[in-house]
Every structure is written in C-alpha cells, then in structure tokens.
Coordinates of C-alpha atoms and ligand atoms in Angstrom, one line a residue:
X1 CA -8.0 -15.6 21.5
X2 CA -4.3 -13.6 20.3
X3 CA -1.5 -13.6 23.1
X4 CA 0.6 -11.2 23.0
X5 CA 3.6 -13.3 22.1
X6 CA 7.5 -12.4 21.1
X7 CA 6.1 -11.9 17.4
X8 CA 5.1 -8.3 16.8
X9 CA 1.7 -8.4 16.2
X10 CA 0.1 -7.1 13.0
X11 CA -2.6 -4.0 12.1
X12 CA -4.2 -3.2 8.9
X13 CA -5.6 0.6 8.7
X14 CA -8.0 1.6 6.5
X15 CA -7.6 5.6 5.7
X16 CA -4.7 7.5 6.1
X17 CA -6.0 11.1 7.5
X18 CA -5.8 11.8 11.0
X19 CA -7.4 9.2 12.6
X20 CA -5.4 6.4 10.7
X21 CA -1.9 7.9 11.2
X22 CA -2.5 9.1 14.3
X23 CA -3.5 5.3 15.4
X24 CA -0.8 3.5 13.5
X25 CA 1.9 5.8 14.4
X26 CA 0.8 4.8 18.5
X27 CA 0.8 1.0 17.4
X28 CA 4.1 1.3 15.7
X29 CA 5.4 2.8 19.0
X30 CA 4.1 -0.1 21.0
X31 CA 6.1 -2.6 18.7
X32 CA 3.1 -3.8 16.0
X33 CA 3.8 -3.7 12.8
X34 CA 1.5 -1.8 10.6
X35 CA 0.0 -1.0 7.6
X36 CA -2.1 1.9 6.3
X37 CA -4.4 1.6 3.1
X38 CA -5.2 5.3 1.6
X39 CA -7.2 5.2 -1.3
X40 CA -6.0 8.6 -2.5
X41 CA -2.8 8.1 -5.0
X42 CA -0.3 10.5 -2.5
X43 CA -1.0 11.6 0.9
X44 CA -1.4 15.2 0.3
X45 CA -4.9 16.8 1.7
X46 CA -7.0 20.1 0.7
X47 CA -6.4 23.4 1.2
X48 CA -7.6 24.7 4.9
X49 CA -6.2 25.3 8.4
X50 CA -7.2 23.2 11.1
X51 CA -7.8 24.4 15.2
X52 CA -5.8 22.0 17.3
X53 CA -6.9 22.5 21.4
X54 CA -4.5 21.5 24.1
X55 CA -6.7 17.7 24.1
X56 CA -4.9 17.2 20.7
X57 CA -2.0 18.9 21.0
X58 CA -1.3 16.7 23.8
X59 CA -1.7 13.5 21.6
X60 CA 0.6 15.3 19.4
X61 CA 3.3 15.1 21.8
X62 CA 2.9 11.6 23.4
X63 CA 3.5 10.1 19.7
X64 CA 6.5 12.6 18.8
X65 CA 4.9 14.9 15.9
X66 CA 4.0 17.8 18.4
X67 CA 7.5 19.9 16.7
X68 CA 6.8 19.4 12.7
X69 CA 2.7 19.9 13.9
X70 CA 3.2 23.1 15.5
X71 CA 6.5 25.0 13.6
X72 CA 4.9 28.6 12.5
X73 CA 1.5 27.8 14.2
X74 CA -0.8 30.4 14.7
X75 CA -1.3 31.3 18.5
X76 CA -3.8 33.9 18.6
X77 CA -4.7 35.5 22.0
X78 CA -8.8 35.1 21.9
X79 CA -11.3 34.0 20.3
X80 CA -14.4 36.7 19.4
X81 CA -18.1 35.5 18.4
X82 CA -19.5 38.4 16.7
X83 CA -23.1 39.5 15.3
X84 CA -24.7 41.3 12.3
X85 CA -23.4 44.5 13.7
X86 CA -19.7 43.4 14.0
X87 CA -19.9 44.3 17.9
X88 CA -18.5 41.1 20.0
X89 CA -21.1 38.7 21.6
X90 CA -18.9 36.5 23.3
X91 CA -15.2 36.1 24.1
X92 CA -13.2 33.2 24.9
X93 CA -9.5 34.1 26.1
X94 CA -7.0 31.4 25.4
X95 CA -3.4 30.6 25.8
X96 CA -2.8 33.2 28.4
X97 CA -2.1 31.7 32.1
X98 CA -4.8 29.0 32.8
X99 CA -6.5 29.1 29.7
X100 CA -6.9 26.3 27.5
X101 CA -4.0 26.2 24.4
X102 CA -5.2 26.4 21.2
X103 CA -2.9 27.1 17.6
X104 CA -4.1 26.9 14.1
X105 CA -2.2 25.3 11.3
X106 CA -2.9 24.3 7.7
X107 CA -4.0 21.2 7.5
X108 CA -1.2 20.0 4.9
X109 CA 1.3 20.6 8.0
X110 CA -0.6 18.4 10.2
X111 CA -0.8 15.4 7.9
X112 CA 2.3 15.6 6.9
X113 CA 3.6 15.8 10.7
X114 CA 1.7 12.2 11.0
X115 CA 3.2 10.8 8.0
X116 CA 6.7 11.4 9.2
X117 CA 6.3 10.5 12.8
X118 CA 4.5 6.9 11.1
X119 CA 7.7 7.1 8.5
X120 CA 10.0 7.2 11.4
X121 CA 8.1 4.3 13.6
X122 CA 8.4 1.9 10.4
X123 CA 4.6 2.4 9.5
X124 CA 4.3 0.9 6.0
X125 CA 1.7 3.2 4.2
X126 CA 0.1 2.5 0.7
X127 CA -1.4 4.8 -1.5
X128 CA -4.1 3.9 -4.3
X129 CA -4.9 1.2 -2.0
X130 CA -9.0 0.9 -1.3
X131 CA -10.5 -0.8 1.6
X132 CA -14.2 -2.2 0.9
X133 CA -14.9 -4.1 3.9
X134 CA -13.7 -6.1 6.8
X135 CA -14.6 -9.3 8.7
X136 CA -15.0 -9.3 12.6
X137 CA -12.1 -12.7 12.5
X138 CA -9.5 -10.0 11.6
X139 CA -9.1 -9.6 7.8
X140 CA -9.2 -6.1 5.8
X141 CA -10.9 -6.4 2.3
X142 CA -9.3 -4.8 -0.7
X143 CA -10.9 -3.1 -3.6
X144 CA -8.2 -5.4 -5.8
X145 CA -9.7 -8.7 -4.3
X146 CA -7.3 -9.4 -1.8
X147 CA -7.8 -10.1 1.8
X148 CA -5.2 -8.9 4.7
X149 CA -5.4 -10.8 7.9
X150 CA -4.3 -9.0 11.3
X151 CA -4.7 -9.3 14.9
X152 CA -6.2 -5.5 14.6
X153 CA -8.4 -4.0 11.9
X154 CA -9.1 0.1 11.8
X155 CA -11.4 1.6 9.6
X156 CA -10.6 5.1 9.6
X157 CA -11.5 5.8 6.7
X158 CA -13.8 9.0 7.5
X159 CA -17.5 10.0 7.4
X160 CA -18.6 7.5 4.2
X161 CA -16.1 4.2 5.8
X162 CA -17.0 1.7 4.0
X163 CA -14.9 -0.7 6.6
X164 CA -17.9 0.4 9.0
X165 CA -20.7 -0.3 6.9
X166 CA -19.7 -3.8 5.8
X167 CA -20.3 -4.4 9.4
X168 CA -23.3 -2.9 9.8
X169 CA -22.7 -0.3 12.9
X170 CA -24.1 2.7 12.0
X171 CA -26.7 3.4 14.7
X172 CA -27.6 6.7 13.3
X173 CA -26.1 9.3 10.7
X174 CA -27.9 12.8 10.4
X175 CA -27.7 15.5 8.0
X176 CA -27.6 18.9 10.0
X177 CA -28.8 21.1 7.1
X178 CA -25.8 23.1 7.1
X179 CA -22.2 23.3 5.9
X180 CA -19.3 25.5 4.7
X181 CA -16.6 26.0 2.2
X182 CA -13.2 26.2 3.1
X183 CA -10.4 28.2 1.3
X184 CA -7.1 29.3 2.1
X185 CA -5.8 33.0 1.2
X186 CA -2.5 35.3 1.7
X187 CA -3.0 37.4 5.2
X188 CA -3.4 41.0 4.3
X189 CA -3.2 43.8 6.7
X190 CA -6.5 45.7 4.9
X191 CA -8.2 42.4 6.2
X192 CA -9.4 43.2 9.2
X193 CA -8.3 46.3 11.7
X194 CA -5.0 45.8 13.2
X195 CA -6.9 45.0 16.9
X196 CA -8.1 41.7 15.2
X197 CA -5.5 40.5 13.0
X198 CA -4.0 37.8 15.7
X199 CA -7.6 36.6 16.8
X200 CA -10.0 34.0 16.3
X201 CA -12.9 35.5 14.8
X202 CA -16.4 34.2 13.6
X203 CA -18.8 36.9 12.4
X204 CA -22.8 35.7 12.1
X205 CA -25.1 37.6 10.0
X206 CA -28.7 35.6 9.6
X207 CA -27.7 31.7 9.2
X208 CA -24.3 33.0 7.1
X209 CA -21.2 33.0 9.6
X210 CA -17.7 33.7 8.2
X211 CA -14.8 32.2 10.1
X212 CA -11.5 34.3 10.2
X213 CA -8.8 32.2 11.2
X214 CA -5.0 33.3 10.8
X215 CA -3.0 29.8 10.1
X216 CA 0.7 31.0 10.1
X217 CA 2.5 34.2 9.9
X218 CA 1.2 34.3 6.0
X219 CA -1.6 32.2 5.6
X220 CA -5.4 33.2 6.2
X221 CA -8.5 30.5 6.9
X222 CA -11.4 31.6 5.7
X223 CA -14.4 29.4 6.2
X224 CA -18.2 30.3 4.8
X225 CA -20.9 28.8 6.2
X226 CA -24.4 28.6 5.4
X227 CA -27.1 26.5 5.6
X228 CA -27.5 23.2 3.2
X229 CA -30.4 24.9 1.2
X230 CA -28.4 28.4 0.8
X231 CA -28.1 27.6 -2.7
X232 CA -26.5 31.0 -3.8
X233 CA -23.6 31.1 -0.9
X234 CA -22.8 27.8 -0.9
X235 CA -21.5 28.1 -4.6
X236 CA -17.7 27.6 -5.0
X237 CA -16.3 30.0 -6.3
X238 CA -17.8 32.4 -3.6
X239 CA -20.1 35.0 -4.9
X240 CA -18.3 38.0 -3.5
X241 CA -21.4 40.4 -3.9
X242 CA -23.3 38.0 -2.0
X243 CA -21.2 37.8 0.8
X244 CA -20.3 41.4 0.5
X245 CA -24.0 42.1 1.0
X246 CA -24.2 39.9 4.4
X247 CA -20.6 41.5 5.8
X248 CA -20.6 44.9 4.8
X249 CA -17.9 45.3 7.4
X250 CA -15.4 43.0 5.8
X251 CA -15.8 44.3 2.4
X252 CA -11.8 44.1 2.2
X253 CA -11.9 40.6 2.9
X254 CA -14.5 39.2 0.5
X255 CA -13.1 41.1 -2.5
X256 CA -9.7 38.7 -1.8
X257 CA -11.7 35.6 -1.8
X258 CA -9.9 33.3 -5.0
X259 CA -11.5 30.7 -6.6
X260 CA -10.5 27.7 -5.0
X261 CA -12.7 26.2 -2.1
X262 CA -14.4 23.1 -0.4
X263 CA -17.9 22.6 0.0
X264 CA -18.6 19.8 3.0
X265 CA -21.9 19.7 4.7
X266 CA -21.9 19.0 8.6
X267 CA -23.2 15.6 9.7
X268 CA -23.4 13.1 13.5
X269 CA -22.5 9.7 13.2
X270 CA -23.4 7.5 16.2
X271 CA -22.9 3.7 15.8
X272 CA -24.4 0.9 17.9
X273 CA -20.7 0.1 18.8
X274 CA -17.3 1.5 17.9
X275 CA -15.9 -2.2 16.7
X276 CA -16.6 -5.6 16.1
X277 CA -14.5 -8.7 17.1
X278 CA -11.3 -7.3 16.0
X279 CA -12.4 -4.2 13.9
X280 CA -12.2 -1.1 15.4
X281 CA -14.0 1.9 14.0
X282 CA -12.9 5.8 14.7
X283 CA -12.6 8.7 13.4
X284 CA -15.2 11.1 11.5
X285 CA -16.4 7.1 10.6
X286 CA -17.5 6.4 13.9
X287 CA -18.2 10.0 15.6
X288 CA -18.3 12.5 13.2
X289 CA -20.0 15.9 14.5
X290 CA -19.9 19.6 13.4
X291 CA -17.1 21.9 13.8
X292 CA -18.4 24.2 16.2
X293 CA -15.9 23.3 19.1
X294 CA -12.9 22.6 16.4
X295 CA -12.4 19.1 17.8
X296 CA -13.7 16.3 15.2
X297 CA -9.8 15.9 14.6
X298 CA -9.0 16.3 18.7
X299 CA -11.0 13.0 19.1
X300 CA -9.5 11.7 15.8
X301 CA -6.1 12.1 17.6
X302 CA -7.2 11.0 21.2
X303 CA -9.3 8.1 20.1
X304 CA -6.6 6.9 17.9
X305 CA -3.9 6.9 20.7
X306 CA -6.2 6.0 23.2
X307 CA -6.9 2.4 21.1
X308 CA -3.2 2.1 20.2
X309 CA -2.7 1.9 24.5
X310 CA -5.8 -0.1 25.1
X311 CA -4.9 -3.3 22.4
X312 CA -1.6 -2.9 24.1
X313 CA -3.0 -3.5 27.3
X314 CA -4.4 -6.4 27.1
X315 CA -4.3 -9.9 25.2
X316 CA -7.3 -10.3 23.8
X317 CA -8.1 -7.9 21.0
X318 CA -12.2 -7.7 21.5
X319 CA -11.9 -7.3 24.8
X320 CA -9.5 -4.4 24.7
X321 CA -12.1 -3.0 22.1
X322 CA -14.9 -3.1 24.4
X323 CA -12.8 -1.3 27.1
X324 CA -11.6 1.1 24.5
X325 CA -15.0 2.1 23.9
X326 CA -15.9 2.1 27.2
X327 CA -13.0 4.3 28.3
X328 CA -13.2 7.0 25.1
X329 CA -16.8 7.2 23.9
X330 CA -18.1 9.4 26.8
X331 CA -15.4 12.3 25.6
X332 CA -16.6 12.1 22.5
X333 CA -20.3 11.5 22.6
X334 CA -20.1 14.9 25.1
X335 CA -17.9 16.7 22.5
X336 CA -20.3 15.7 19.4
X337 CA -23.6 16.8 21.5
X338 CA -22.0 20.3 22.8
X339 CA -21.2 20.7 19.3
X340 CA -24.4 19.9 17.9
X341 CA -26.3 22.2 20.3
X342 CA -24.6 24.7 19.5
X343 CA -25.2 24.5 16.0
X344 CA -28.4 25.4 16.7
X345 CA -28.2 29.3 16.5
X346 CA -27.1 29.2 13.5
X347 CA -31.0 29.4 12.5
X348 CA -31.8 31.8 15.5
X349 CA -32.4 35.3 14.7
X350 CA -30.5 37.9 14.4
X351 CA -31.4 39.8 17.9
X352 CA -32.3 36.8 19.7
X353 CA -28.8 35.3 19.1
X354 CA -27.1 38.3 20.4
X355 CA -29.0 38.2 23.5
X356 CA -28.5 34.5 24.5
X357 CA -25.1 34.4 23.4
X358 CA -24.4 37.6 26.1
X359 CA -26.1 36.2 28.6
X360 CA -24.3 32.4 27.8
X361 CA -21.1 34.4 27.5
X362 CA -21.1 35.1 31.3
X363 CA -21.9 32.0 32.3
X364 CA -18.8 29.8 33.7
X365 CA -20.8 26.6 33.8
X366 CA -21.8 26.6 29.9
X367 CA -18.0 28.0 29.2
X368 CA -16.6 24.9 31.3
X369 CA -18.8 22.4 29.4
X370 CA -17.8 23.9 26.0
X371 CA -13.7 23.8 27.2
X372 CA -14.5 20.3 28.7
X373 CA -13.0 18.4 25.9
X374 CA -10.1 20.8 25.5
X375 CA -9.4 20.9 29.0
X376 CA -9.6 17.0 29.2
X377 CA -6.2 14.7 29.6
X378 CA -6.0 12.1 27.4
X379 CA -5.5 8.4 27.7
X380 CA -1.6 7.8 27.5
X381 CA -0.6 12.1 27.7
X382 CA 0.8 14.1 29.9
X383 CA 0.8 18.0 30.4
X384 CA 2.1 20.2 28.2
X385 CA 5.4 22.1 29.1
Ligands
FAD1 C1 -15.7 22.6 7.8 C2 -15.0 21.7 8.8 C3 -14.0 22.3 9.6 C4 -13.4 21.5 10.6 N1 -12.5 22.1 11.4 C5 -11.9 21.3 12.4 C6 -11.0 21.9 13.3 O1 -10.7 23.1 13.2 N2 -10.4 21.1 14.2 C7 -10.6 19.8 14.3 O2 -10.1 19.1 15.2 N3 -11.5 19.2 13.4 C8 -12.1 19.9 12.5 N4 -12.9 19.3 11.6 C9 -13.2 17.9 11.7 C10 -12.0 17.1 11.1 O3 -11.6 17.5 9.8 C11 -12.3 15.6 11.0 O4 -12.9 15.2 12.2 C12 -11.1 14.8 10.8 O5 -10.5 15.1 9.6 C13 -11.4 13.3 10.8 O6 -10.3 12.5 10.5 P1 -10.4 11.1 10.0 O7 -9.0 10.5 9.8 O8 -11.4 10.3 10.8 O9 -11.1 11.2 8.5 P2 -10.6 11.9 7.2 O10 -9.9 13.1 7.5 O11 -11.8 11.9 6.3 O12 -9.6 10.8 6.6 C14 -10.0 9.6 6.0 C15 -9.0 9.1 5.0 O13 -9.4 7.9 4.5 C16 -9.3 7.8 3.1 N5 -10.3 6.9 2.6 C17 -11.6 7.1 2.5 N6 -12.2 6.0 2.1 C18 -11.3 5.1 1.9 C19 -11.3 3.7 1.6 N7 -12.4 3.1 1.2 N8 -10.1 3.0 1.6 C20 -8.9 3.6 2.0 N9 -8.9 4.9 2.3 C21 -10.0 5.6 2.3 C22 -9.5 9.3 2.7 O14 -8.9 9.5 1.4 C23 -8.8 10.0 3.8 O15 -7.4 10.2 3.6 C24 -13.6 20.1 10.6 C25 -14.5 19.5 9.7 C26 -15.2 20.3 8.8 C27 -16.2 19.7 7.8

C-alpha cells in the first residue's frame, strides 16, 4: 500500500487527447507529478469541431482551460432534428434561461486549451512516445523497451488502448454498423437560410444524416453519416452528387464540400472493470459510445477529473480506483446506452421516424433522460457563472 507522503507522488499517462490531459492536468493540480506518453510526433489533432455541454464545460473550468477552450465558441440558440422533407421533427432549445449550455469549437482549440493548462501545472508531455502495456504493480510499458514505474497508471489512449488490453478488461466492444466523416469548411451565408445559420442542425434522409454545426464565427462542421455498408457515401472525398441526391435542399452546401475528411465508424466499449491494481482505464478506451448526445469527450473530461479527485482522496491507489469507478460509471454507462438507443433510427424509415420523433419530441421525460448527462454536476465542479 502507497501513503500519501511529503514526496509528490508520480503518474504515467498513456495518450494525450482529451481524456489524458484532461486527467494529468487534475493530478498536476493536486501536487503529482506527471507524465503523458502520446504516440503521435506533435500534439496537433484532425480537422472537426467538437459539442462541449455544460457537464464538460464545467470540467473545463474547475482545471483552468474553460477561457482558451471557449474564446470565439459557437453558441447557437437551438438545436433542430430534421427529416427527408427538411420540415423540423424535434427541437431542443438551449442556452437560453434554464436550458442546458452547449458551444461548439474545433477540436484543435480544445486540445490545445488542455496542453496549456497541463503546460502551466508542470505536466511533462512526450511525443513519439508509445505505450504497449502496463502491469497492475504500477509500471507503464514502452514501445522502446523501457518500463516507467508510478503510484498511478492511465491508459487513455482511446478506442484501440493497448494499456487496456494488456490487461485483459474489455468486457465487450461492438461495432454499430454505422459511422461518419468529418470535415471542416469556411461558413458561407448561401449555406443554409439566414433563420438557420446560428443553429444546430442535423438533417436525416433514409440512414444518411448530415450534421450542420457552426464552430466559430468562420468555421463550418460538417459531419456525414451513413451506415458502415454505405459503401458509395462513406467515400472520402465526399461524392457531392450523391449527397446532393439525398439533400436536395442543401444543394449549396454539398457543392462546398473540399476534399479533406475523416472516416470513423461508431463503436461501445464496456470493460469488466475500469482499472486494475494501480491502472486506471478511461476515455473512448474504457467507454466509448456513439456521438448522438455529443458527450464521448464530456465523460472524457468528467472521468478524467473525477479520478484526478478520487486517487487524491485516499491513500491507497486500488482502492480509490474501485471508488472511482463506483462513483463515475453509472454517468457514463447511462450516457453510452441513451446514446446507443438512439442510434437506432438511423435505420428506421423515413415516415416512421418522423412520427416517433414528434411524438418523443413532446415528451419531457425522454427530453430529461437525454439532457441527464448535460444537466449532471460533476465530481470536483461547480456551477457555471
Ligand atoms: C464522429 C464523432 C463525433 C464526435 N463528436 C463529439 C462531440 O461533439 N462531443 C463530444 O464530447 N465527443 C464527441 N465524440 C467523441 C470524442 O471524440 C471521444 O470520446 C474523445 O475524443 C475521447 O477522448 P480520449 O482522450 O479518450 O481518446 P482519443 O481522443 O482517441 O485520444 C487518445 C490519444 O492517445 C494517443 N494514443 C493512441 N494509442 C497510443 C499508444 N499506444 N501510446 C500512446 N499514445 C497513444 C492518440 O494518438 C490520441 O492522442 C465524437 C466521436 C466521433 C467518432
């Protein structure tokens, strides 16, 4: 067993996205000293925008990169679901007086915010550093051959962690047959008409949905998504025609697609437990889930604070695992299966969609559930001002 003792005690993190910053910047606070190990040679990430609710944004604050996150953010004043027809199934106010906060970003911003804020708490980070393992006793295994020993190990190094396999956790990882690309694009005024230019929009025709997402004063998010066996939409560059054809309505839009774009498909991870002796596991690596509610990176950032203030509570690392788990994993096992569910109308339909989504549209009790993680406080936050 590790007392806490006058010496600061030490972390090794494997993965330097959000999950990984977002924990070692919490850590550093608390006095540890830390490492991070990203495999990638810099720090920089793709091109795409990123939703951030008021859960995350919260986190944000409480480790002092809520400013640099949010400078230029998007705040947009709803968000509309709408069908084949382009008239609006379902629409979620937000931001206004009691709603739940949400801004949009690009995602470049947001790393970058976590790499400063670690910067500043005297997080050491390494690039072209790969992890390939870990032992329970507290050492981090390195592509190079070398071992690091710590009081705390993190694999957060996202949905293929190879810190998390070496353990053998996984409980179950499925394939949900679907996916998008992402791209980034100017904002042009022809996009949309000027009613919808500040909102949130997804547009569903069949099982293709197109995401319009405004990221900053100039910057559009675009996302395309489509089922895993959609073999001509889910070709990067987009096929405009194609795409065109489904969204006759945003004719304007298509034609300014560029080359550039990511393919990911959408996946769960569960794992029998979220660490093991002194290995923690979070991130997409221990509950990825599909981006329906926008919050894979929310429970990045809450888990990641949330086990920064439980290893700080106690003495002995395991245990404050254990409670960790026991404390965050509810959250987040709610927040992956609301998303999941929901992924389901993507198959659904045309007319049937409409109709449910209506009907579900009225109804406060499915709204709460699906603002639940939003609306939720945090471990180690406090309100917004
Ligand atoms: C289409 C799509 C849209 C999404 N939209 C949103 C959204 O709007 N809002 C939201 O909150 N979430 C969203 N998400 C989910 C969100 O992107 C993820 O949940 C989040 O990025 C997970 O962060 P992470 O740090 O766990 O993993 P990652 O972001 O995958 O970071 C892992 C890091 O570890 C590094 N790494 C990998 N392997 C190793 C290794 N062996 N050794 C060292 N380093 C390694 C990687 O290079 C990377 O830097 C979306 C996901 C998808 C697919």
């Amino acid at each position: 067993m590790m007392q806490k003792s006058g010496a600061a005690r030490r972390a090794e993190i494997a993965g330097a996205g959000i999950g990984g910053l977002t924990t070692a910047a919490a850590l550093a606070q608390r006095g540890w000293s830390v490492t991070v190990h990203e495999r990638a040679p810099t720090l920089r990430t793709f091109g795409a925008g990123i939703y951030i609710w008021s859960n995350g944004l919260r986190v944000l604050q409480a480790i002092g990169a809520y400013d640099q996150a949010t400078v230029g953010a998007h705040i947009g004043p709803q968000f509309h679901t709408r069908d084949h027809n382009n008239t609006t199934m379902e629409e979620i106010p937000i931001n206004g007086p009691g709603d739940a906060r949400l801004i949009t970003i690009l995602r470049e911003q947001l790393i970058n915010s976590l790499v400063d804020t670690c910067r500043r708490s005297g997080v050491e980070i390494l690039t072209s550093s790969e992890s390939v393992g870990a032992t329970p006793e507290g050492e981090l295994l390195l592509a190079d051959g070398s071992k690091r020993k710590a009081d705390l190990i993190v694999g957060a190094d996202g949905i293929n962690s190879k810190v998390r396999d070496s353990l053998d956790l996984m409980m179950y990882r499925k394939h949900l047959g679907y996916g998008a690309i992402r791209m980034l694009i100017s904002r042009d005024d022809g996009d949309v008409p000027a009613e919808d230019r500040e909102r949130y929009i997804e547009y569903f025709t069949g099982s293709r949905r197109i995401l319009y997402t405004p990221a900053s004063a100039t910057d559009l998010y675009v996302a395309l998504c489509c089922a895993a066996d959609d073999a001509a939409a889910l070709k990067v560059p987009a096929d405009h025609k194609l795409w065109t054809q489904s969204f006759p309505h945003l004719a304007n839009l298509v034609a300014r697609f560029g080359d550039a774009g990511r393919w990911d498909a959408f996946e769960v991870v569960k794992l029998k437990k979220w660490s093991k002796g002194r290995v923690a596991i979070l991130g997409d690596a221990a509950h990825a889930m599909p981006p329906y509610l926008g919050q894979g990176g929310g429970c990045a950032l809450m888990n990641g604070l949330g086990l920064a203030a439980a290893v700080d509570e106690g003495t002995d690392v395991a245990h404050s695992l254990a409670d960790w788990e026991a404390r965050e994993r509810p959250m987040t096992e709610h927040t992956q299966d609301t998303a999941e569910r929901l992924g389901d109308m993507n198959f659904w339909p045309d007319d049937v969609r409409s109709q449910v989504l209506k009907i579900t549209g009225q109804s406060r009790e499915i709204g709460a559930e699906r603002m639940k993680t939003a609306r939720h406080a945090p471990t180690a936050t406090v309100p917004l001002p």
